[in-house]
mmCIF file of C-alpha atoms in Angstrom:
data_model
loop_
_atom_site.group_PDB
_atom_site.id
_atom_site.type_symbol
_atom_site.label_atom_id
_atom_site.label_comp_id
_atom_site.label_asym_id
_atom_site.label_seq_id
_atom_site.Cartn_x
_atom_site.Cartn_y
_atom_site.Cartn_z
ATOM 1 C CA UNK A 1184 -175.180 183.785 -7.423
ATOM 2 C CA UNK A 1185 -173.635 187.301 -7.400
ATOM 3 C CA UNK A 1186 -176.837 188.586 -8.167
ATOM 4 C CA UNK A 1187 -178.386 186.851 -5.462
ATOM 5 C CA UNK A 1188 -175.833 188.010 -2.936
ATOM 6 C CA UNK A 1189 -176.530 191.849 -4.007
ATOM 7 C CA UNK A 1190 -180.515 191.689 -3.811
ATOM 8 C CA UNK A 1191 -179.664 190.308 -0.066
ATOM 9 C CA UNK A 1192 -177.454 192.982 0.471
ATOM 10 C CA UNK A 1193 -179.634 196.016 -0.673
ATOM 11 C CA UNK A 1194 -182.364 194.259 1.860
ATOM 12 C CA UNK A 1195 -180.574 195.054 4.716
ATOM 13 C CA UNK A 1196 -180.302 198.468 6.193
ATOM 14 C CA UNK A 1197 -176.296 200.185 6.948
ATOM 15 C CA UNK A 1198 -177.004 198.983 10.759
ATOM 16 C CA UNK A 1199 -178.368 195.961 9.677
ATOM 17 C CA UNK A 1200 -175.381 195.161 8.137
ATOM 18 C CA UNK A 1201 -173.083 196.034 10.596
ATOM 19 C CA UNK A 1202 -174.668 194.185 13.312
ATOM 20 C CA UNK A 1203 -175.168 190.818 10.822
ATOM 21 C CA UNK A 1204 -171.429 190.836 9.434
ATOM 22 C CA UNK A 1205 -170.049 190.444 13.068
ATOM 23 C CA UNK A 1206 -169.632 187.375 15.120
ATOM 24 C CA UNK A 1207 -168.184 185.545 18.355
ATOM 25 C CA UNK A 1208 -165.266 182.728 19.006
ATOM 26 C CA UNK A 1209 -167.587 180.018 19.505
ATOM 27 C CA UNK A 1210 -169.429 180.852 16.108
ATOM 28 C CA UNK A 1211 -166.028 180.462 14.600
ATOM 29 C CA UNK A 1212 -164.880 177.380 16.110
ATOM 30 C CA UNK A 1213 -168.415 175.933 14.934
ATOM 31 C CA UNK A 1214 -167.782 176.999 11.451
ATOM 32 C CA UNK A 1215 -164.228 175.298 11.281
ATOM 33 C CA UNK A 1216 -165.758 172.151 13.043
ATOM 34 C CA UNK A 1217 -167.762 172.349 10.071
ATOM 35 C CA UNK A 1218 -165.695 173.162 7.399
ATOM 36 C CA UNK A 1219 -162.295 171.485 8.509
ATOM 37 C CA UNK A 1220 -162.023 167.699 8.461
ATOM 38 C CA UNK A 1221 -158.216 167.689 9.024
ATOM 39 C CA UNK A 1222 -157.310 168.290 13.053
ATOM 40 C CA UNK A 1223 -154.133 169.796 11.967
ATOM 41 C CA UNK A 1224 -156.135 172.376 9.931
ATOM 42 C CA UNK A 1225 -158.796 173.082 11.918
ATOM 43 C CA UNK A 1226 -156.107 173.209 15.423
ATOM 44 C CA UNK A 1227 -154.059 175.635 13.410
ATOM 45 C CA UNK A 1228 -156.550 177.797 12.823
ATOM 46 C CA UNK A 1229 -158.032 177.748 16.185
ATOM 47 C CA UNK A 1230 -154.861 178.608 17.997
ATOM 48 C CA UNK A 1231 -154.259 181.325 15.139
ATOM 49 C CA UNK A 1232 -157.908 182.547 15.913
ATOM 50 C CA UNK A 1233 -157.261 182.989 19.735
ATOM 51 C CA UNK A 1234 -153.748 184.744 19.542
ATOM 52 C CA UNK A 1235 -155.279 187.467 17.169
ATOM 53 C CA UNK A 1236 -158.239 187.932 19.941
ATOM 54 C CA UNK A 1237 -156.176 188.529 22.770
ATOM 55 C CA UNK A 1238 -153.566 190.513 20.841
ATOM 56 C CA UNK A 1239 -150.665 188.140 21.492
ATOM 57 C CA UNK A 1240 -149.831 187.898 17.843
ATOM 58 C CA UNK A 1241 -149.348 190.396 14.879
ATOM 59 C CA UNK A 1242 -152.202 190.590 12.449
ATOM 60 C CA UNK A 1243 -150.698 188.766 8.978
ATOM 61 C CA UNK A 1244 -151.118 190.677 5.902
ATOM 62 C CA UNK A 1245 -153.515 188.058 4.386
ATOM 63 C CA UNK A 1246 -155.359 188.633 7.401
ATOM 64 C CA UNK A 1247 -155.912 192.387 7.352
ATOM 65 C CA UNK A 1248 -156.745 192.442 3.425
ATOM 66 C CA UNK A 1249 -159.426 190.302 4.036
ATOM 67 C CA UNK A 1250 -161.077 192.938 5.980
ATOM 68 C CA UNK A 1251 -161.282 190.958 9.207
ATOM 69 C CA UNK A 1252 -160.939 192.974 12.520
ATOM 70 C CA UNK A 1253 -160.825 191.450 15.916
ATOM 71 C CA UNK A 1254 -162.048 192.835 18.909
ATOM 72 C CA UNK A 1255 -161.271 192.630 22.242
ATOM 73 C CA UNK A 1256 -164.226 190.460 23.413
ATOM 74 C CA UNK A 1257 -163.516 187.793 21.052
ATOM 75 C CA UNK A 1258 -165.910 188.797 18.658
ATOM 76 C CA UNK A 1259 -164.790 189.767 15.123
ATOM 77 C CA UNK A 1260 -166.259 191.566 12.128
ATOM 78 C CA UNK A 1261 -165.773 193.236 8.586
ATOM 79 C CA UNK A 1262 -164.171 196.567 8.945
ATOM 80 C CA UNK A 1263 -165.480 199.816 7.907
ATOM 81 C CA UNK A 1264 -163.950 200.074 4.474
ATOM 82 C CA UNK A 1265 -165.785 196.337 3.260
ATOM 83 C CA UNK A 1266 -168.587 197.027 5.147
ATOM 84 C CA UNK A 1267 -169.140 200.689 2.807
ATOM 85 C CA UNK A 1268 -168.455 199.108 0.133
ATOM 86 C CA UNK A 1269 -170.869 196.162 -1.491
ATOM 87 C CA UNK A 1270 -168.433 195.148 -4.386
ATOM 88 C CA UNK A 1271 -165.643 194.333 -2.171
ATOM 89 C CA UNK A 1272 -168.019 192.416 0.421
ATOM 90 C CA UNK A 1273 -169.619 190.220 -2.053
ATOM 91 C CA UNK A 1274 -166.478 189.765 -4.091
ATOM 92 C CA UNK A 1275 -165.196 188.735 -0.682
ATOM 93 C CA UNK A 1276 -167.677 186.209 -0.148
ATOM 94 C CA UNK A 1277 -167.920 184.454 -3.498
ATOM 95 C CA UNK A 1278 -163.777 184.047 -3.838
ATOM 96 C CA UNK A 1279 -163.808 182.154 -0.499
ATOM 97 C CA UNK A 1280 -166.643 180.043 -1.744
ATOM 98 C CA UNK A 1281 -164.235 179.212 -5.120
ATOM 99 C CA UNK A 1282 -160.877 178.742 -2.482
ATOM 100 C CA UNK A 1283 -162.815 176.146 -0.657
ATOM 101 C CA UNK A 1284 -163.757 173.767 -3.440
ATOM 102 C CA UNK A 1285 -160.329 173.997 -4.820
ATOM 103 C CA UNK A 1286 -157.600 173.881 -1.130
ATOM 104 C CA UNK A 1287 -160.286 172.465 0.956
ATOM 105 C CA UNK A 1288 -160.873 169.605 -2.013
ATOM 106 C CA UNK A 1289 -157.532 168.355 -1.467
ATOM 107 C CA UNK A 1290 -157.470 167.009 1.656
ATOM 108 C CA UNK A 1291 -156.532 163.747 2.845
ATOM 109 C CA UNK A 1292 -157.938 160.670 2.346
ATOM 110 C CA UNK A 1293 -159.872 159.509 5.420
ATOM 111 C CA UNK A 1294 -157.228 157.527 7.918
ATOM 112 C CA UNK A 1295 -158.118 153.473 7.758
ATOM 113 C CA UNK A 1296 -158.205 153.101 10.764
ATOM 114 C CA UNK A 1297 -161.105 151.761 12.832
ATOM 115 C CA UNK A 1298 -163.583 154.355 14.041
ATOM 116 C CA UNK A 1299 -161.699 157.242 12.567
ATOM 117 C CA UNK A 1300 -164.021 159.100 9.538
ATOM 118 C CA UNK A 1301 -161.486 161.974 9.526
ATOM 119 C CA UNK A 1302 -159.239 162.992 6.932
ATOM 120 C CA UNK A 1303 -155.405 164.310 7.206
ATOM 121 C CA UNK A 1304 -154.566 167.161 4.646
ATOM 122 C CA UNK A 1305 -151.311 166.586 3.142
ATOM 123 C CA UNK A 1306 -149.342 169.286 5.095
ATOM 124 C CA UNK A 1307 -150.688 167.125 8.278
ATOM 125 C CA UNK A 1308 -150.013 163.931 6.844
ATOM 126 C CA UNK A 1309 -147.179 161.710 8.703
ATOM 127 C CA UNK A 1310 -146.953 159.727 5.811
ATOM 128 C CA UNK A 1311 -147.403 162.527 3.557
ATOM 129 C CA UNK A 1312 -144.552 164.952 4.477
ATOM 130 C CA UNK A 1313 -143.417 167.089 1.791
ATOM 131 C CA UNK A 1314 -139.638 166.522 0.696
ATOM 132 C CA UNK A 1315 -138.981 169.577 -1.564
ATOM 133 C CA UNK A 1316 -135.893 170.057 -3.331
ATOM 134 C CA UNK A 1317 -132.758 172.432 -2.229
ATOM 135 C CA UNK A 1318 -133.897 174.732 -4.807
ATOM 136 C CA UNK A 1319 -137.331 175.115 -3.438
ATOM 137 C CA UNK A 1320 -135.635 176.603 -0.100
ATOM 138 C CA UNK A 1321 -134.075 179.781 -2.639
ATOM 139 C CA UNK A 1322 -137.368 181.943 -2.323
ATOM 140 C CA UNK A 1323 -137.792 180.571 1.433
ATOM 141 C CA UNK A 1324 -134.114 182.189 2.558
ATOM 142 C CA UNK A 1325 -134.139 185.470 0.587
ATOM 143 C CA UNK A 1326 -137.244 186.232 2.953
ATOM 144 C CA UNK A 1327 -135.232 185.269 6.289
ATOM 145 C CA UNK A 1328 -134.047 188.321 8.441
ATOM 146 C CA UNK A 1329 -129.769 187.978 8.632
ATOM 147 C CA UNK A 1330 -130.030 186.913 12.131
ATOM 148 C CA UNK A 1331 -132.431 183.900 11.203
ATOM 149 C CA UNK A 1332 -129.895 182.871 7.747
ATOM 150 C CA UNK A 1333 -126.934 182.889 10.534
ATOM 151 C CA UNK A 1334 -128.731 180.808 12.548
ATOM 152 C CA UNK A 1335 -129.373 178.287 10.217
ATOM 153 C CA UNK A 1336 -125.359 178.372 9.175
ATOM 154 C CA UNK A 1337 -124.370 177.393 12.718
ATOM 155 C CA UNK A 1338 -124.148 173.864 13.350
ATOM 156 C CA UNK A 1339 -123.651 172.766 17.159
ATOM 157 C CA UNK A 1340 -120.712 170.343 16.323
ATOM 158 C CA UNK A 1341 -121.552 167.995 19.391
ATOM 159 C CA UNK A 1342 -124.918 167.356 18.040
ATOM 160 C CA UNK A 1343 -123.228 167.478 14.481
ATOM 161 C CA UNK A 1344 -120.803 164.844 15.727
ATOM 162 C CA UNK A 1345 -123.479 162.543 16.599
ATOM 163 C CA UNK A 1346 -125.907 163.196 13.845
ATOM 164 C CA UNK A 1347 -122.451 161.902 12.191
ATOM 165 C CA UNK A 1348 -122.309 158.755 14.275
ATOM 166 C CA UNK A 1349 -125.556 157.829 13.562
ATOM 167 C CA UNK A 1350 -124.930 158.613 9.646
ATOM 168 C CA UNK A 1351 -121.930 156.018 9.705
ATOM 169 C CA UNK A 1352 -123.751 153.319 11.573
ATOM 170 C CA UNK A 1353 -126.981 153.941 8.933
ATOM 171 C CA UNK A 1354 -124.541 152.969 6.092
ATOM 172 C CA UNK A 1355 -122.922 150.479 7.888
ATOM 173 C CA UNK A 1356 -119.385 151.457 7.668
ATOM 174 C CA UNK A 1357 -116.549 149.568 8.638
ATOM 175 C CA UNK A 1358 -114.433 150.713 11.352
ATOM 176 C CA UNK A 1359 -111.605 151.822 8.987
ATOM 177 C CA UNK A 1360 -113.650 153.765 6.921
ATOM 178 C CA UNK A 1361 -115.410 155.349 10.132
ATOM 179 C CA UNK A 1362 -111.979 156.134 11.606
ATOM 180 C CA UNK A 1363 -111.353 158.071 8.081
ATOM 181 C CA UNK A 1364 -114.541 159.989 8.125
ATOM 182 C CA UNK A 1365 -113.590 161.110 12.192
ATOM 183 C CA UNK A 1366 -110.686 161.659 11.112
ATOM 184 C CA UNK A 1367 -112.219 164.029 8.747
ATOM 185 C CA UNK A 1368 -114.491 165.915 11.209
ATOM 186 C CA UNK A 1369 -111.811 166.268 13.654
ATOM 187 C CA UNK A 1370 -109.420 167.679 10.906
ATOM 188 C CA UNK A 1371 -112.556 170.499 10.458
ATOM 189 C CA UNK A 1372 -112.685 170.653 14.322
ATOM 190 C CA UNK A 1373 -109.194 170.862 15.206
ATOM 191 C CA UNK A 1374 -107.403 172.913 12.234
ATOM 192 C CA UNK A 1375 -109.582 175.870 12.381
ATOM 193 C CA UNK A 1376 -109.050 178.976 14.919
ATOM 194 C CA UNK A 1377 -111.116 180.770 17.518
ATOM 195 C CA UNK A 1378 -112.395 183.956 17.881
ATOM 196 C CA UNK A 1379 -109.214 185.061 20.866
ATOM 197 C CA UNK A 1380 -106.918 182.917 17.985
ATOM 198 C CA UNK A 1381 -107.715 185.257 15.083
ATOM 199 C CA UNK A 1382 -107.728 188.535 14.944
ATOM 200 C CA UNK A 1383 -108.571 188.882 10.865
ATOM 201 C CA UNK A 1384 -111.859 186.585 11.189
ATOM 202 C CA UNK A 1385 -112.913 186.121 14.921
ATOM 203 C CA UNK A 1386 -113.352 182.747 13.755
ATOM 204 C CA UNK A 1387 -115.701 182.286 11.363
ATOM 205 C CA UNK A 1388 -114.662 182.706 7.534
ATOM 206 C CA UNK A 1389 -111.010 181.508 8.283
ATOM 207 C CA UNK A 1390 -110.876 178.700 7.039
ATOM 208 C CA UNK A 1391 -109.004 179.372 3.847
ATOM 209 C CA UNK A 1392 -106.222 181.245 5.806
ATOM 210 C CA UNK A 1393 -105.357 178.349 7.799
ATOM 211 C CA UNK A 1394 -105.791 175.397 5.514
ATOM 212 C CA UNK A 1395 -103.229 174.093 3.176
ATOM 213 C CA UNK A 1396 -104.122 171.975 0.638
ATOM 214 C CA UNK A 1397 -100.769 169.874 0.157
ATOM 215 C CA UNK A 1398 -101.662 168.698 4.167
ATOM 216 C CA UNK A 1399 -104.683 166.053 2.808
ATOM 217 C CA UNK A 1400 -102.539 164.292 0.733
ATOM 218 C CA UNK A 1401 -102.154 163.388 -3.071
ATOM 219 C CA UNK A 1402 -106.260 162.234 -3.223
ATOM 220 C CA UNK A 1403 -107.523 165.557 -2.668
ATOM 221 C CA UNK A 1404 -110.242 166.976 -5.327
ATOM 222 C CA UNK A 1405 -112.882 169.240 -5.415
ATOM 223 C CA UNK A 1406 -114.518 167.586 -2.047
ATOM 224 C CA UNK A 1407 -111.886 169.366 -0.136
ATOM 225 C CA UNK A 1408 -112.043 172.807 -1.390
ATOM 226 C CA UNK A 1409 -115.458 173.086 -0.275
ATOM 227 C CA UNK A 1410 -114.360 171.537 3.086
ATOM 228 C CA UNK A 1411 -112.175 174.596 3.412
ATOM 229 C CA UNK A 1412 -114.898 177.223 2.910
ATOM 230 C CA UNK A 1413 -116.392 175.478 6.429
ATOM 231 C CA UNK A 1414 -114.914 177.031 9.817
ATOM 232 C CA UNK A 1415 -115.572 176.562 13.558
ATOM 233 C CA UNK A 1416 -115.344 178.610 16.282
ATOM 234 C CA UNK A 1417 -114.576 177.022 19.451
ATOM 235 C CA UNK A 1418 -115.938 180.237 21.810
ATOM 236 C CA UNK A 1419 -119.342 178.938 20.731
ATOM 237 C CA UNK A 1420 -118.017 175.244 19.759
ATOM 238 C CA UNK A 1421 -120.202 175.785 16.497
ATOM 239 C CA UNK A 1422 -119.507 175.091 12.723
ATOM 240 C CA UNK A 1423 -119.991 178.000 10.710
ATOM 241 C CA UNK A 1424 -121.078 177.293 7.191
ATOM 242 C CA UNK A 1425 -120.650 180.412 4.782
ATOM 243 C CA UNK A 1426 -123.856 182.339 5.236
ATOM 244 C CA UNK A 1427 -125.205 182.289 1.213
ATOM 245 C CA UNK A 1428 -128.037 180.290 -0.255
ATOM 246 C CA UNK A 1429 -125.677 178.748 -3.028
ATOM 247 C CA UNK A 1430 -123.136 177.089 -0.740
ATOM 248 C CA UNK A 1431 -125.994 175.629 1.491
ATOM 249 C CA UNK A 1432 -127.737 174.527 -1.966
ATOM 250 C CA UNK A 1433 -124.316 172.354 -2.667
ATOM 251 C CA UNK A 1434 -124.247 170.720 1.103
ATOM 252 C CA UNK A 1435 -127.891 169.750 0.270
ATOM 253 C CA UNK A 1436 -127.451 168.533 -3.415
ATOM 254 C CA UNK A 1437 -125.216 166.159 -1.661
ATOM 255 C CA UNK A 1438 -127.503 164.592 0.488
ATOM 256 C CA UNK A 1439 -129.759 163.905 -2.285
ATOM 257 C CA UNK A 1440 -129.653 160.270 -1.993
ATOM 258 C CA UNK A 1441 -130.247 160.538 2.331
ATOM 259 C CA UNK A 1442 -133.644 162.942 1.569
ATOM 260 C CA UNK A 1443 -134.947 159.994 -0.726
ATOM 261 C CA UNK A 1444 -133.884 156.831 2.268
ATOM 262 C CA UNK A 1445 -130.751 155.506 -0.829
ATOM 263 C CA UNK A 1446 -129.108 154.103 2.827
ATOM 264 C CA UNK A 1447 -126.544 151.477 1.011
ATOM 265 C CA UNK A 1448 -123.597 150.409 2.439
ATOM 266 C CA UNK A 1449 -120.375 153.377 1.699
ATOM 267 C CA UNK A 1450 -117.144 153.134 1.776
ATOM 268 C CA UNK A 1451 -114.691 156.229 2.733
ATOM 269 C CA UNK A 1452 -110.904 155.149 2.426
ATOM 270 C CA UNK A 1453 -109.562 158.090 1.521
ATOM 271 C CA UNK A 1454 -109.263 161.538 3.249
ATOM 272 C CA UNK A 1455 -110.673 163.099 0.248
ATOM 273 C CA UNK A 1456 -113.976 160.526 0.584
ATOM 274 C CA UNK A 1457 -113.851 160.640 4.018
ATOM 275 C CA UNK A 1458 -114.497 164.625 3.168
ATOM 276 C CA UNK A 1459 -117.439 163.686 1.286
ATOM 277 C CA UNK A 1460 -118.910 161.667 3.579
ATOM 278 C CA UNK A 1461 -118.982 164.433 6.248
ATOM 279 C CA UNK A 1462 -119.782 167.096 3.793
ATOM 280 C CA UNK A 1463 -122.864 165.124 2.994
ATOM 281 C CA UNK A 1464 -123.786 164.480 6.805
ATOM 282 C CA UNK A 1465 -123.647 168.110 7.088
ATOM 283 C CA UNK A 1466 -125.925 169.087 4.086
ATOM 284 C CA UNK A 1467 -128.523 166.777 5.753
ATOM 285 C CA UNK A 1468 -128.522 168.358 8.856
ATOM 286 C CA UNK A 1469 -128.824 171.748 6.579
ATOM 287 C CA UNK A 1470 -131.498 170.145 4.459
ATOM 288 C CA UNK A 1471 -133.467 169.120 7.740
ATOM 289 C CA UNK A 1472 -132.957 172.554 9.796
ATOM 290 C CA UNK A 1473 -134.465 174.309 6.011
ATOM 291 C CA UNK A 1474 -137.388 171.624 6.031
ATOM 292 C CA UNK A 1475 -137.939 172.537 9.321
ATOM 293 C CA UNK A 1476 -138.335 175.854 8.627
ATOM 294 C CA UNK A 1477 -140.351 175.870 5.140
ATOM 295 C CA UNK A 1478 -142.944 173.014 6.502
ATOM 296 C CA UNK A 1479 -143.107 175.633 9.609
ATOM 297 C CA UNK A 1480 -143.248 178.520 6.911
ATOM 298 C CA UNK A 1481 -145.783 176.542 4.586
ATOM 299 C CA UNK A 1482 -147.838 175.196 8.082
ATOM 300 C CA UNK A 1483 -148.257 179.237 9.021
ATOM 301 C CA UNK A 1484 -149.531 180.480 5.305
ATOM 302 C CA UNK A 1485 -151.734 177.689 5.496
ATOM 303 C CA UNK A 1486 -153.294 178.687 9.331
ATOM 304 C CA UNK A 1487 -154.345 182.114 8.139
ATOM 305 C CA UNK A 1488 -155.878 180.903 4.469
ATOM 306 C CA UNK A 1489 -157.744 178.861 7.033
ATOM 307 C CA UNK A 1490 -159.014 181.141 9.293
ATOM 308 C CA UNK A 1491 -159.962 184.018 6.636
ATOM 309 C CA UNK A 1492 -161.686 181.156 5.278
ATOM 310 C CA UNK A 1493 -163.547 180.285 8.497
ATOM 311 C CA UNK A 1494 -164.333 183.811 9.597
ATOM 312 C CA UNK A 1495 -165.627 185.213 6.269
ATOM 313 C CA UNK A 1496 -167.944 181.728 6.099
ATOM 314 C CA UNK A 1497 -169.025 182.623 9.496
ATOM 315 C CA UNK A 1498 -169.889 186.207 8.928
ATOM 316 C CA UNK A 1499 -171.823 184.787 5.555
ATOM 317 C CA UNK A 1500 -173.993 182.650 8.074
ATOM 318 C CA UNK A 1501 -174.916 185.185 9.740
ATOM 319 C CA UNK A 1502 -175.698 187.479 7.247
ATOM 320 C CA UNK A 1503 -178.098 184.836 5.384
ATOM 321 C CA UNK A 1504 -179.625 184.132 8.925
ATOM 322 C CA UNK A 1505 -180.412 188.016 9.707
ATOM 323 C CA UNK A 1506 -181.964 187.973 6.071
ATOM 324 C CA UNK A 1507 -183.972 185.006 6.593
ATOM 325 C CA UNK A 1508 -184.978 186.689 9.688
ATOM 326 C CA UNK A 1509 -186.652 189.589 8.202
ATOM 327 C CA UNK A 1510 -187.256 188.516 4.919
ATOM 328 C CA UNK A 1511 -188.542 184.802 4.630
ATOM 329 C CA UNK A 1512 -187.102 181.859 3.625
ATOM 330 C CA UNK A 1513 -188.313 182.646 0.183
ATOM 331 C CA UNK A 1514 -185.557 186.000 -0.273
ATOM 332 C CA UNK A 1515 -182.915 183.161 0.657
ATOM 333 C CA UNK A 1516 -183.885 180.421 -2.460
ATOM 334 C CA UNK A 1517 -183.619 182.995 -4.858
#
């Protein structure tokens, strides 16, 4: 095939080539029409296609390797470097033919429904969403700017609080155990300082300065030593989680059993349980703010494989055409 791509190549004159390996939005939306049976997918790539055209989005670094430029008038091409150089053109062309029979390959089963012949890629599957483990978020939050890892440690305590309410009523917990675990969150809410209260922490790692442990009683354990390390701030009424991947990973090892739906009945009648039982609301809302995030991270990496994919099959089209044009169909069955 390789051989076949470079006797096709060597056909076609330099301008030949440059006007052949260049094409137009509604080429492109044909090709992923074509190529794309997931909506998801093929959307994705679409509105990825149209925010690189009119400039309203940075150019991703898969993007620009591939050699893809984008013009102003919605057209886009092969830039000057691929376009000198034969190797990297046709090596170009026959990896994306390999990528699609191996990514594209794994897309959905078609939906059962009546009248519907498309399929749903897992990463646009309802019923197929991904449920990584804490670990898997490790590589994910080393990559996050410090403003974005902050973010994620701030938890808005009044949606916290009901996110907690719901949590109890899920696990069907009787109303002295639920007075326990709210007595729990307010003793997170109500012991820690402000920002105008403390002038060592404005607020936010203080915890450990203002908690003592003989207050929780004789039942304490380890439950309540990570309870300390939380703190809120009531300037921003937030609670502030410590900012490091290896705390987080411990809030979310807890809610192991809420990722994979374990929603028994629980019990919390001590302080120390009670603890535990908020500690592990918390890591949920943790683990679903990181899902978030990765699904959003995976959904992005996914958009530009798919429209390299799309553009470099396009600009193959319309190479083969302009060689069919001058050449005969029988240059294109070799």
């Amino acid at each position: 095939m390789l051989l076949a791509i470079w006797q096709r190549w060597l056909l076609l004159t330099e301008r030949e080539r440059t006007v052949s390996l260049r094409a137009d939005a509604n080429q492109f939306l044909q090709t992923a029409n074509d190529l794309l049976p997931c909506s998801g997918c093929r959307n994705s790539a679409e509105a990825l296609f149209y925010k690189l055209s009119d400039g309203s989005a940075r150019v991703p670094q898969l993007v620009s390797r591939s050699g893809i430029c984008f013009d102003k008038d919605s057209h886009f091409r092969l830039n000057d470097a691929f376009l000198s150089s034969p190797d990297a053109s046709i090596s170009l062309f026959f990896h994306q033919e390999r990528w699609a029979t191996t990514a594209l390959a794994k897309a959905g089963k078609p939906s059962g429904k009546a009248g519907s012949s498309r399929a749903r890629c897992v990463l646009h599957s309802q019923r197929a969403r991904g449920r990584p483990r804490p670990a898997a978020f490790e590589a994910l939050w080393h990559k996050l700017p410090e403003d974005h890892q902050r973010h994620l440690s701030h938890i808005d305590s009044d949606q916290f609080l009901t996110d907690l309410e719901n949590y109890l009523r899920r696990h069907r917990f009787c109303c002295r155990c639920k007075e326990k675990v709210l007595e729990a969150y307010d003793l997170l809410i109500g012991s820690s300082c402000s920002e105008d209260d403390c002038e060592d922490c404005g607020g936010f790692d203080c915890a450990d300065k203002h908690h003592e442990h003989s207050d929780y009683g004789d039942d304490l354990h380890y439950t309540s030593y990570l309870f300390d390390e939380l703190a809120y701030s009531r300037a921003t009424s937030q609670i502030v989680v410590p900012c490091n991947i290896e705390f987080m990973s411990q809030l979310m090892s807890r809610a192991d059993q809420e990722v994979v739906g374990d929603w028994g009945d629980r019990h919390a009648r001590t302080i120390a349980e009670a603890q535990d039982e908020v500690l592990i609301c918390l890591g949920m809302v943790i683990w679903e703010k990181m899902q978030s995030l990765w699904t959003k991270s995976r959904s992005e990496k996914r958009s530009e494989e798919l429209l390299v994919h799309c553009a470099v099959s396009t600009l193959r089209r319309n190479f083969d055409v302009a060689v069919e044009a001058l050449h005969g169909k029988e240059m294109m069955e070799q």
